[in-house]
């Protein structure tokens, strides 16, 4: 099989910082160490309306998670330390960390502020050697920034990421090629990159079974996966077998800039909605400056937390403030005209040319 030949020879390393924003806050404020610490919107004693960005592991014991309403996290842990997001600081730390990582290879894929894949195929003879590089990266990050990360090594991006998840926190793990397909079998199908709650449900519906594992999903024929997931079906078929041909750097981080606003009170007042929407659009346009724009994304979260997004892309020449605003408004109308629900949050984002 051609696909498999290509990937057997690769060595991929995945680095991901542990509880990134919260760990930086702990470093800045050592007195909070050991206490549950939540980074995100102001909880306002439980009346706050934003979300949790992340939290440390002590806070996770209370069931707090990224993306959860901050009010809920406050109910789960009112004695927690709640801190606002200090993005400029996290960005500075991120670029300092990437300076370390970039010394190891040019073949890097930056996934987000705290996460990257490295293709070490040409740098090392085997996975054990990659593990040494991983240890070196961990030590350097600890020494320079006093922060911990986790590292995974595998024969492809998927296996490196799964290894890294298993190494968390502050660990390092290698999954050798011969073990790759075996180690994923008993795990929930959600460990497969690209399979989230929705796709897991589709697989469960197809198999008429709950809590499907990779072993369950592996029983589905390639043609049937293609029927369920279209073009992605074939990719999933191979991923269930530990095979992932995606190259490091292939899936570039989409560059985008945007703003969100959570209303003080859920609203359907068109005046309020349009006023905030205009603000989000023109603030974003100002921040984007002269960068080329490829698309527009509008997000709308309703009073019951149901969240919808709609997006459109267009040729680069389209960049004009008024056009972007009009595009945004038409997407927003699509999202809100069919519903009678009040709006909780609005978001506007521009996809940028890299
Ligand atoms: N983040 C966010 N909102 C989310 C998810 C993440 O603002 N819904 C931010 C805060 C995180 C950072 O991105 O610190 C990195 O996200 P991760 O998913 O890697 O999570 P953490 O680094 O916080 O924790 P973990 O140790 O599980 O990697
Ligand atoms: Ca992380
Ligand atoms: Ca991450």
mmCIF file of C-alpha atoms and ligand atoms in Angstrom:
data_model
loop_
_atom_site.group_PDB
_atom_site.id
_atom_site.type_symbol
_atom_site.label_atom_id
_atom_site.label_comp_id
_atom_site.label_asym_id
_atom_site.label_seq_id
_atom_site.Cartn_x
_atom_site.Cartn_y
_atom_site.Cartn_z
ATOM 1 C CA UNK A 1 0.000 0.000 0.000
ATOM 2 C CA UNK A 2 1.556 3.266 -1.187
ATOM 3 C CA UNK A 3 0.165 5.368 1.666
ATOM 4 C CA UNK A 4 1.703 3.194 4.322
ATOM 5 C CA UNK A 5 5.128 3.034 2.646
ATOM 6 C CA UNK A 6 5.384 6.785 2.752
ATOM 7 C CA UNK A 7 4.623 7.044 6.404
ATOM 8 C CA UNK A 8 6.584 4.166 7.893
ATOM 9 C CA UNK A 9 9.801 6.064 7.336
ATOM 10 C CA UNK A 10 8.842 9.233 9.122
ATOM 11 C CA UNK A 11 9.637 10.470 12.616
ATOM 12 C CA UNK A 12 7.274 13.118 13.952
ATOM 13 C CA UNK A 13 7.427 14.956 17.249
ATOM 14 C CA UNK A 14 4.563 16.874 18.821
ATOM 15 C CA UNK A 15 5.062 19.477 21.570
ATOM 16 C CA UNK A 16 2.196 20.986 23.542
ATOM 17 C CA UNK A 17 2.487 23.269 26.566
ATOM 18 C CA UNK A 18 0.696 22.132 29.729
ATOM 19 C CA UNK A 19 -2.327 24.268 30.795
ATOM 20 C CA UNK A 20 -0.666 27.053 28.885
ATOM 21 C CA UNK A 21 -2.321 30.363 29.894
ATOM 22 C CA UNK A 22 -2.867 29.162 33.462
ATOM 23 C CA UNK A 23 0.675 27.871 33.847
ATOM 24 C CA UNK A 24 2.062 31.247 32.779
ATOM 25 C CA UNK A 25 -0.204 32.934 35.342
ATOM 26 C CA UNK A 26 1.064 30.566 38.039
ATOM 27 C CA UNK A 27 4.611 31.448 37.124
ATOM 28 C CA UNK A 28 3.811 35.177 37.347
ATOM 29 C CA UNK A 29 1.943 34.766 40.649
ATOM 30 C CA UNK A 30 3.560 31.892 42.585
ATOM 31 C CA UNK A 31 1.161 32.452 45.486
ATOM 32 C CA UNK A 32 -1.594 30.873 43.351
ATOM 33 C CA UNK A 33 0.329 27.603 42.897
ATOM 34 C CA UNK A 34 -1.615 24.611 44.177
ATOM 35 C CA UNK A 35 -4.910 26.501 44.102
ATOM 36 C CA UNK A 36 -7.526 26.039 41.403
ATOM 37 C CA UNK A 37 -6.777 28.810 38.881
ATOM 38 C CA UNK A 38 -9.073 29.781 36.045
ATOM 39 C CA UNK A 39 -8.135 32.120 33.196
ATOM 40 C CA UNK A 40 -10.993 33.699 31.280
ATOM 41 C CA UNK A 41 -13.789 36.232 31.490
ATOM 42 C CA UNK A 42 -14.671 38.018 34.726
ATOM 43 C CA UNK A 43 -16.936 35.630 36.699
ATOM 44 C CA UNK A 44 -18.690 38.523 38.487
ATOM 45 C CA UNK A 45 -19.592 36.275 41.401
ATOM 46 C CA UNK A 46 -21.406 33.891 39.094
ATOM 47 C CA UNK A 47 -23.148 36.508 36.937
ATOM 48 C CA UNK A 48 -20.273 36.846 34.454
ATOM 49 C CA UNK A 49 -21.072 36.019 30.851
ATOM 50 C CA UNK A 50 -17.883 35.063 29.028
ATOM 51 C CA UNK A 51 -16.107 31.719 28.927
ATOM 52 C CA UNK A 52 -13.167 29.879 30.472
ATOM 53 C CA UNK A 53 -10.017 30.065 28.324
ATOM 54 C CA UNK A 54 -8.246 27.415 30.341
ATOM 55 C CA UNK A 55 -7.523 26.382 33.912
ATOM 56 C CA UNK A 56 -4.845 24.518 35.837
ATOM 57 C CA UNK A 57 -5.122 20.845 36.773
ATOM 58 C CA UNK A 58 -6.392 21.608 40.294
ATOM 59 C CA UNK A 59 -9.349 23.433 38.726
ATOM 60 C CA UNK A 60 -9.954 20.566 36.299
ATOM 61 C CA UNK A 61 -10.650 18.326 39.297
ATOM 62 C CA UNK A 62 -13.813 20.408 39.793
ATOM 63 C CA UNK A 63 -14.919 19.639 36.239
ATOM 64 C CA UNK A 64 -13.889 22.992 34.808
ATOM 65 C CA UNK A 65 -12.899 22.986 31.123
ATOM 66 C CA UNK A 66 -11.868 25.357 28.332
ATOM 67 C CA UNK A 67 -14.853 26.929 26.607
ATOM 68 C CA UNK A 68 -17.235 26.441 29.525
ATOM 69 C CA UNK A 69 -19.323 29.475 30.612
ATOM 70 C CA UNK A 70 -17.367 31.300 33.284
ATOM 71 C CA UNK A 71 -20.523 31.448 35.420
ATOM 72 C CA UNK A 72 -20.668 27.665 35.463
ATOM 73 C CA UNK A 73 -17.012 27.397 36.449
ATOM 74 C CA UNK A 74 -17.727 29.819 39.309
ATOM 75 C CA UNK A 75 -20.542 27.613 40.522
ATOM 76 C CA UNK A 76 -18.285 24.570 40.357
ATOM 77 C CA UNK A 77 -15.479 26.286 42.246
ATOM 78 C CA UNK A 78 -16.320 29.668 43.837
ATOM 79 C CA UNK A 79 -13.118 29.535 45.899
ATOM 80 C CA UNK A 80 -10.981 29.390 42.728
ATOM 81 C CA UNK A 81 -8.632 32.129 41.607
ATOM 82 C CA UNK A 82 -10.071 33.832 38.520
ATOM 83 C CA UNK A 83 -7.723 35.825 36.295
ATOM 84 C CA UNK A 84 -8.302 37.743 33.060
ATOM 85 C CA UNK A 85 -6.642 36.741 29.782
ATOM 86 C CA UNK A 86 -3.344 38.546 29.272
ATOM 87 C CA UNK A 87 -2.797 37.770 25.601
ATOM 88 C CA UNK A 88 0.244 40.008 24.972
ATOM 89 C CA UNK A 89 2.125 38.117 27.696
ATOM 90 C CA UNK A 90 1.138 34.676 26.338
ATOM 91 C CA UNK A 91 2.201 35.721 22.839
ATOM 92 C CA UNK A 92 5.607 36.822 24.101
ATOM 93 C CA UNK A 93 6.097 33.517 25.895
ATOM 94 C CA UNK A 94 4.933 31.641 22.803
ATOM 95 C CA UNK A 95 7.480 33.271 20.529
ATOM 96 C CA UNK A 96 10.232 32.619 23.049
ATOM 97 C CA UNK A 97 9.266 28.934 23.097
ATOM 98 C CA UNK A 98 9.145 28.745 19.325
ATOM 99 C CA UNK A 99 12.684 30.154 19.181
ATOM 100 C CA UNK A 100 13.776 27.048 21.094
ATOM 101 C CA UNK A 101 11.776 24.628 18.980
ATOM 102 C CA UNK A 102 12.903 26.160 15.699
ATOM 103 C CA UNK A 103 16.543 25.382 16.538
ATOM 104 C CA UNK A 104 15.816 21.651 16.060
ATOM 105 C CA UNK A 105 14.469 21.689 12.518
ATOM 106 C CA UNK A 106 13.027 23.951 9.855
ATOM 107 C CA UNK A 107 10.267 21.435 9.274
ATOM 108 C CA UNK A 108 7.828 22.829 11.787
ATOM 109 C CA UNK A 109 4.087 23.202 11.793
ATOM 110 C CA UNK A 110 2.829 25.703 14.275
ATOM 111 C CA UNK A 111 -0.638 24.595 15.301
ATOM 112 C CA UNK A 112 -1.385 27.312 17.827
ATOM 113 C CA UNK A 113 0.351 29.506 20.389
ATOM 114 C CA UNK A 114 1.298 26.484 22.496
ATOM 115 C CA UNK A 115 1.626 23.604 20.081
ATOM 116 C CA UNK A 116 3.753 22.402 17.167
ATOM 117 C CA UNK A 117 4.697 19.388 15.055
ATOM 118 C CA UNK A 118 8.307 18.772 14.037
ATOM 119 C CA UNK A 119 9.317 16.450 11.230
ATOM 120 C CA UNK A 120 12.594 14.923 12.407
ATOM 121 C CA UNK A 121 12.866 12.271 9.697
ATOM 122 C CA UNK A 122 16.054 13.735 8.261
ATOM 123 C CA UNK A 123 17.527 14.663 11.652
ATOM 124 C CA UNK A 124 17.421 11.352 13.474
ATOM 125 C CA UNK A 125 18.093 7.674 12.834
ATOM 126 C CA UNK A 126 15.198 6.375 14.911
ATOM 127 C CA UNK A 127 12.412 7.299 17.321
ATOM 128 C CA UNK A 128 14.672 6.929 20.358
ATOM 129 C CA UNK A 129 16.862 9.713 19.034
ATOM 130 C CA UNK A 130 13.782 11.863 18.551
ATOM 131 C CA UNK A 131 12.947 11.220 22.182
ATOM 132 C CA UNK A 132 16.307 12.737 23.164
ATOM 133 C CA UNK A 133 15.494 15.832 21.127
ATOM 134 C CA UNK A 134 12.154 15.981 22.909
ATOM 135 C CA UNK A 135 13.896 15.836 26.282
ATOM 136 C CA UNK A 136 16.243 18.589 25.206
ATOM 137 C CA UNK A 137 13.335 20.810 24.156
ATOM 138 C CA UNK A 138 11.591 20.174 27.474
ATOM 139 C CA UNK A 139 14.717 21.089 29.436
ATOM 140 C CA UNK A 140 15.357 24.234 27.436
ATOM 141 C CA UNK A 141 11.779 25.468 27.829
ATOM 142 C CA UNK A 142 11.938 24.775 31.547
ATOM 143 C CA UNK A 143 15.230 26.622 31.919
ATOM 144 C CA UNK A 144 14.354 29.627 29.760
ATOM 145 C CA UNK A 145 10.684 30.113 30.601
ATOM 146 C CA UNK A 146 10.210 28.006 33.726
ATOM 147 C CA UNK A 147 7.276 26.193 32.098
ATOM 148 C CA UNK A 148 6.492 22.549 31.449
ATOM 149 C CA UNK A 149 5.299 20.973 28.233
ATOM 150 C CA UNK A 150 4.559 17.479 27.022
ATOM 151 C CA UNK A 151 6.104 15.716 24.067
ATOM 152 C CA UNK A 152 4.968 12.834 21.918
ATOM 153 C CA UNK A 153 6.937 10.972 19.270
ATOM 154 C CA UNK A 154 5.450 8.716 16.636
ATOM 155 C CA UNK A 155 5.570 7.591 13.031
ATOM 156 C CA UNK A 156 3.111 10.277 11.941
ATOM 157 C CA UNK A 157 1.306 13.380 13.189
ATOM 158 C CA UNK A 158 -1.628 11.491 14.618
ATOM 159 C CA UNK A 159 0.519 9.065 16.612
ATOM 160 C CA UNK A 160 2.764 11.891 17.871
ATOM 161 C CA UNK A 161 -0.278 13.797 19.082
ATOM 162 C CA UNK A 162 -1.798 10.776 20.789
ATOM 163 C CA UNK A 163 1.563 10.069 22.461
ATOM 164 C CA UNK A 164 1.705 13.663 23.664
ATOM 165 C CA UNK A 165 -1.825 13.444 25.125
ATOM 166 C CA UNK A 166 -0.757 10.346 27.023
ATOM 167 C CA UNK A 167 2.392 12.040 28.276
ATOM 168 C CA UNK A 168 0.458 14.935 29.803
ATOM 169 C CA UNK A 169 1.375 16.696 32.027
ATOM 170 C CA UNK A 170 5.120 17.283 31.892
ATOM 171 C CA UNK A 171 5.903 13.948 30.240
ATOM 172 C CA UNK A 172 7.366 12.431 27.136
ATOM 173 C CA UNK A 173 6.173 9.336 25.308
ATOM 174 C CA UNK A 174 7.156 7.412 22.214
ATOM 175 C CA UNK A 175 4.772 5.187 20.307
ATOM 176 C CA UNK A 176 6.783 2.849 18.115
ATOM 177 C CA UNK A 177 5.517 2.056 14.606
ATOM 178 C CA UNK A 178 4.922 -1.597 15.410
ATOM 179 C CA UNK A 179 2.576 -0.656 18.275
ATOM 180 C CA UNK A 180 0.748 2.176 16.519
ATOM 181 C CA UNK A 181 -2.398 0.458 15.335
ATOM 182 C CA UNK A 182 -2.664 -1.594 18.514
ATOM 183 C CA UNK A 183 -2.429 1.212 21.096
ATOM 184 C CA UNK A 184 -5.359 3.144 19.657
ATOM 185 C CA UNK A 185 -7.807 0.240 19.452
ATOM 186 C CA UNK A 186 -9.329 0.459 22.921
ATOM 187 C CA UNK A 187 -9.522 4.251 22.962
ATOM 188 C CA UNK A 188 -12.617 6.299 22.200
ATOM 189 C CA UNK A 189 -12.906 7.076 18.501
ATOM 190 C CA UNK A 190 -12.657 10.740 19.491
ATOM 191 C CA UNK A 191 -8.867 10.453 19.817
ATOM 192 C CA UNK A 192 -8.705 10.333 16.026
ATOM 193 C CA UNK A 193 -7.892 13.853 14.818
ATOM 194 C CA UNK A 194 -10.867 15.210 12.899
ATOM 195 C CA UNK A 195 -13.399 13.204 14.896
ATOM 196 C CA UNK A 196 -15.231 15.275 17.457
ATOM 197 C CA UNK A 197 -18.540 14.866 19.238
ATOM 198 C CA UNK A 198 -20.634 15.263 16.083
ATOM 199 C CA UNK A 199 -18.739 12.750 13.961
ATOM 200 C CA UNK A 200 -18.544 10.339 16.875
ATOM 201 C CA UNK A 201 -22.366 10.503 17.047
ATOM 202 C CA UNK A 202 -22.612 9.717 13.340
ATOM 203 C CA UNK A 203 -20.434 6.639 13.832
ATOM 204 C CA UNK A 204 -22.501 5.619 16.868
ATOM 205 C CA UNK A 205 -25.693 5.976 14.867
ATOM 206 C CA UNK A 206 -24.249 3.931 12.035
ATOM 207 C CA UNK A 207 -23.045 1.124 14.302
ATOM 208 C CA UNK A 208 -26.067 1.420 16.606
ATOM 209 C CA UNK A 209 -23.692 1.349 19.544
ATOM 210 C CA UNK A 210 -22.689 3.795 22.275
ATOM 211 C CA UNK A 211 -19.163 4.827 23.324
ATOM 212 C CA UNK A 212 -17.552 3.579 20.147
ATOM 213 C CA UNK A 213 -13.854 2.781 20.234
ATOM 214 C CA UNK A 214 -11.377 2.840 17.388
ATOM 215 C CA UNK A 215 -11.704 -0.957 17.250
ATOM 216 C CA UNK A 216 -15.465 -0.556 16.621
ATOM 217 C CA UNK A 217 -14.934 2.094 13.968
ATOM 218 C CA UNK A 218 -12.363 -0.104 12.241
ATOM 219 C CA UNK A 219 -15.112 -2.561 11.387
ATOM 220 C CA UNK A 220 -16.759 -0.075 9.028
ATOM 221 C CA UNK A 221 -15.909 -0.668 5.369
ATOM 222 C CA UNK A 222 -14.108 2.079 3.480
ATOM 223 C CA UNK A 223 -17.060 2.574 1.096
ATOM 224 C CA UNK A 224 -19.415 3.046 4.007
ATOM 225 C CA UNK A 225 -17.135 5.544 5.697
ATOM 226 C CA UNK A 226 -17.117 7.431 2.409
ATOM 227 C CA UNK A 227 -20.897 7.376 2.399
ATOM 228 C CA UNK A 228 -20.974 8.864 5.903
ATOM 229 C CA UNK A 229 -18.119 11.358 5.664
ATOM 230 C CA UNK A 230 -17.574 11.945 1.942
ATOM 231 C CA UNK A 231 -13.963 12.597 0.977
ATOM 232 C CA UNK A 232 -12.850 12.401 4.616
ATOM 233 C CA UNK A 233 -14.090 8.808 4.851
ATOM 234 C CA UNK A 234 -10.964 7.370 3.277
ATOM 235 C CA UNK A 235 -8.713 9.402 5.563
ATOM 236 C CA UNK A 236 -10.565 8.131 8.627
ATOM 237 C CA UNK A 237 -10.381 4.561 7.336
ATOM 238 C CA UNK A 238 -6.585 4.803 7.415
ATOM 239 C CA UNK A 239 -6.415 6.742 10.657
ATOM 240 C CA UNK A 240 -8.366 3.986 12.428
ATOM 241 C CA UNK A 241 -5.429 1.776 11.360
ATOM 242 C CA UNK A 242 -2.799 4.143 12.728
ATOM 243 C CA UNK A 243 -1.966 5.512 9.291
ATOM 244 C CA UNK A 244 -1.870 9.272 8.723
ATOM 245 C CA UNK A 245 -0.177 10.592 5.604
ATOM 246 C CA UNK A 246 -0.584 14.281 6.320
ATOM 247 C CA UNK A 247 2.777 16.009 6.113
ATOM 248 C CA UNK A 248 4.103 18.308 8.813
ATOM 249 C CA UNK A 249 3.315 21.807 7.634
ATOM 250 C CA UNK A 250 0.572 20.657 5.330
ATOM 251 C CA UNK A 251 -2.276 21.871 7.418
ATOM 252 C CA UNK A 252 -1.224 25.434 7.991
ATOM 253 C CA UNK A 253 -2.764 27.336 10.845
ATOM 254 C CA UNK A 254 -5.381 29.534 9.234
ATOM 255 C CA UNK A 255 -4.463 33.026 10.045
ATOM 256 C CA UNK A 256 -7.382 35.063 11.186
ATOM 257 C CA UNK A 257 -8.282 37.958 13.389
ATOM 258 C CA UNK A 258 -11.565 38.609 15.073
ATOM 259 C CA UNK A 259 -13.568 39.899 17.974
ATOM 260 C CA UNK A 260 -16.386 38.593 20.112
ATOM 261 C CA UNK A 261 -18.859 40.297 22.364
ATOM 262 C CA UNK A 262 -21.100 38.809 25.029
ATOM 263 C CA UNK A 263 -24.170 40.949 25.735
ATOM 264 C CA UNK A 264 -24.819 41.937 29.331
ATOM 265 C CA UNK A 265 -28.328 40.565 28.804
ATOM 266 C CA UNK A 266 -29.481 38.250 26.035
ATOM 267 C CA UNK A 267 -31.165 40.379 23.416
ATOM 268 C CA UNK A 268 -33.207 40.489 20.224
ATOM 269 C CA UNK A 269 -33.113 44.234 19.965
ATOM 270 C CA UNK A 270 -31.956 44.872 16.363
ATOM 271 C CA UNK A 271 -30.537 48.270 17.295
ATOM 272 C CA UNK A 272 -28.281 46.794 19.959
ATOM 273 C CA UNK A 273 -27.313 43.900 17.738
ATOM 274 C CA UNK A 274 -26.319 46.042 14.794
ATOM 275 C CA UNK A 275 -24.508 48.556 16.977
ATOM 276 C CA UNK A 276 -22.320 45.838 18.483
ATOM 277 C CA UNK A 277 -21.883 44.101 15.168
ATOM 278 C CA UNK A 278 -20.632 47.322 13.539
ATOM 279 C CA UNK A 279 -18.213 47.760 16.401
ATOM 280 C CA UNK A 280 -16.868 44.203 16.025
ATOM 281 C CA UNK A 281 -16.473 44.583 12.260
ATOM 282 C CA UNK A 282 -14.726 47.938 12.282
ATOM 283 C CA UNK A 283 -12.455 47.105 15.228
ATOM 284 C CA UNK A 284 -11.389 43.918 13.438
ATOM 285 C CA UNK A 285 -10.797 45.773 10.177
ATOM 286 C CA UNK A 286 -8.672 48.309 12.042
ATOM 287 C CA UNK A 287 -6.542 45.564 13.606
ATOM 288 C CA UNK A 288 -6.104 43.756 10.330
ATOM 289 C CA UNK A 289 -4.752 46.912 8.687
ATOM 290 C CA UNK A 290 -3.455 46.323 5.172
ATOM 291 C CA UNK A 291 -3.312 42.509 5.378
ATOM 292 C CA UNK A 292 -5.161 40.717 2.618
ATOM 293 C CA UNK A 293 -8.502 39.213 3.537
ATOM 294 C CA UNK A 294 -9.750 35.877 2.166
ATOM 295 C CA UNK A 295 -12.998 35.442 4.002
ATOM 296 C CA UNK A 296 -15.468 36.466 6.671
ATOM 297 C CA UNK A 297 -16.815 34.380 9.569
ATOM 298 C CA UNK A 298 -19.764 35.364 11.734
ATOM 299 C CA UNK A 299 -20.628 33.580 14.967
ATOM 300 C CA UNK A 300 -23.829 33.822 16.892
ATOM 301 C CA UNK A 301 -24.513 32.186 20.233
ATOM 302 C CA UNK A 302 -28.131 32.112 21.356
ATOM 303 C CA UNK A 303 -29.608 32.280 24.838
ATOM 304 C CA UNK A 304 -29.614 28.474 25.128
ATOM 305 C CA UNK A 305 -25.896 28.403 24.157
ATOM 306 C CA UNK A 306 -26.603 26.929 20.761
ATOM 307 C CA UNK A 307 -23.855 28.395 18.617
ATOM 308 C CA UNK A 308 -23.905 28.836 14.862
ATOM 309 C CA UNK A 309 -21.276 30.134 12.503
ATOM 310 C CA UNK A 310 -21.495 31.049 8.886
ATOM 311 C CA UNK A 311 -18.653 31.947 6.616
ATOM 312 C CA UNK A 312 -17.882 33.014 3.123
ATOM 313 C CA UNK A 313 -14.656 33.313 1.185
ATOM 314 C CA UNK A 314 -13.874 35.465 -1.804
ATOM 315 C CA UNK A 315 -11.087 36.540 -4.140
ATOM 316 C CA UNK A 316 -8.460 38.756 -2.577
ATOM 317 C CA UNK A 317 -9.352 41.800 -4.600
ATOM 318 C CA UNK A 318 -12.527 42.101 -2.546
ATOM 319 C CA UNK A 319 -10.875 43.897 0.304
ATOM 320 C CA UNK A 320 -12.927 46.999 1.035
ATOM 321 C CA UNK A 321 -14.271 47.989 4.419
ATOM 322 C CA UNK A 322 -17.827 48.454 3.207
ATOM 323 C CA UNK A 323 -17.827 45.160 1.347
ATOM 324 C CA UNK A 324 -16.605 43.301 4.421
ATOM 325 C CA UNK A 325 -19.280 44.924 6.540
ATOM 326 C CA UNK A 326 -22.003 44.074 4.020
ATOM 327 C CA UNK A 327 -20.783 40.477 3.762
ATOM 328 C CA UNK A 328 -20.817 40.265 7.539
ATOM 329 C CA UNK A 329 -24.337 41.630 7.825
ATOM 330 C CA UNK A 330 -25.685 39.202 5.243
ATOM 331 C CA UNK A 331 -24.126 36.265 7.104
ATOM 332 C CA UNK A 332 -25.532 37.575 10.372
ATOM 333 C CA UNK A 333 -29.004 37.825 8.859
ATOM 334 C CA UNK A 334 -28.754 34.219 7.696
ATOM 335 C CA UNK A 335 -27.970 33.189 11.245
ATOM 336 C CA UNK A 336 -30.652 35.145 13.050
ATOM 337 C CA UNK A 337 -33.677 35.509 10.817
ATOM 338 C CA UNK A 338 -34.864 31.934 11.192
ATOM 339 C CA UNK A 339 -34.828 31.925 14.974
ATOM 340 C CA UNK A 340 -36.848 33.524 17.713
ATOM 341 C CA UNK A 341 -34.127 33.055 20.290
ATOM 342 C CA UNK A 342 -32.342 35.914 21.970
ATOM 343 C CA UNK A 343 -28.687 36.475 21.182
ATOM 344 C CA UNK A 344 -26.068 35.978 23.817
ATOM 345 C CA UNK A 345 -22.860 36.471 21.887
ATOM 346 C CA UNK A 346 -21.770 37.851 18.545
ATOM 347 C CA UNK A 347 -18.456 37.209 16.829
ATOM 348 C CA UNK A 348 -16.843 38.536 13.682
ATOM 349 C CA UNK A 349 -13.622 37.199 12.171
ATOM 350 C CA UNK A 350 -11.599 37.856 9.043
ATOM 351 C CA UNK A 351 -9.603 35.033 7.439
ATOM 352 C CA UNK A 352 -6.281 36.402 6.280
ATOM 353 C CA UNK A 353 -3.969 35.496 3.451
ATOM 354 C CA UNK A 354 -0.839 33.935 4.945
HETATM 355 N N1 LIG B 1 -7.665 28.232 24.747
HETATM 356 C C1 LIG B 1 -8.735 29.120 24.815
HETATM 357 N N2 LIG B 1 -10.020 28.668 24.605
HETATM 358 C C2 LIG B 1 -10.249 27.359 24.335
HETATM 359 C C3 LIG B 1 -9.180 26.446 24.268
HETATM 360 C C4 LIG B 1 -7.885 26.922 24.489
HETATM 361 O O1 LIG B 1 -8.530 30.317 25.049
HETATM 362 N N3 LIG B 1 -11.518 26.934 24.149
HETATM 363 C C5 LIG B 1 -6.291 28.728 25.008
HETATM 364 C C6 LIG B 1 -5.945 28.613 26.467
HETATM 365 C C7 LIG B 1 -5.010 27.443 26.541
HETATM 366 C C8 LIG B 1 -4.350 27.473 25.179
HETATM 367 O O2 LIG B 1 -5.323 27.997 24.290
HETATM 368 O O3 LIG B 1 -4.072 27.568 27.611
HETATM 369 C C9 LIG B 1 -3.875 26.115 24.719
HETATM 370 O O4 LIG B 1 -4.972 25.227 24.619
HETATM 371 P P1 LIG B 1 -4.858 23.692 24.911
HETATM 372 O O5 LIG B 1 -6.027 23.038 24.290
HETATM 373 O O6 LIG B 1 -3.501 23.202 24.504
HETATM 374 O O7 LIG B 1 -5.049 23.559 26.496
HETATM 375 P P2 LIG B 1 -4.079 23.906 27.686
HETATM 376 O O8 LIG B 1 -2.683 24.173 27.226
HETATM 377 O O9 LIG B 1 -4.679 24.977 28.512
HETATM 378 O O10 LIG B 1 -4.124 22.566 28.547
HETATM 379 P P3 LIG B 1 -3.465 21.132 28.233
HETATM 380 O O11 LIG B 1 -2.486 20.914 29.327
HETATM 381 O O12 LIG B 1 -4.598 20.175 28.281
HETATM 382 O O13 LIG B 1 -2.821 21.211 26.882
HETATM 383 CA CA1 LIG B 2 -1.620 22.801 25.754
HETATM 384 CA CA1 LIG B 3 -2.591 23.093 22.387
#
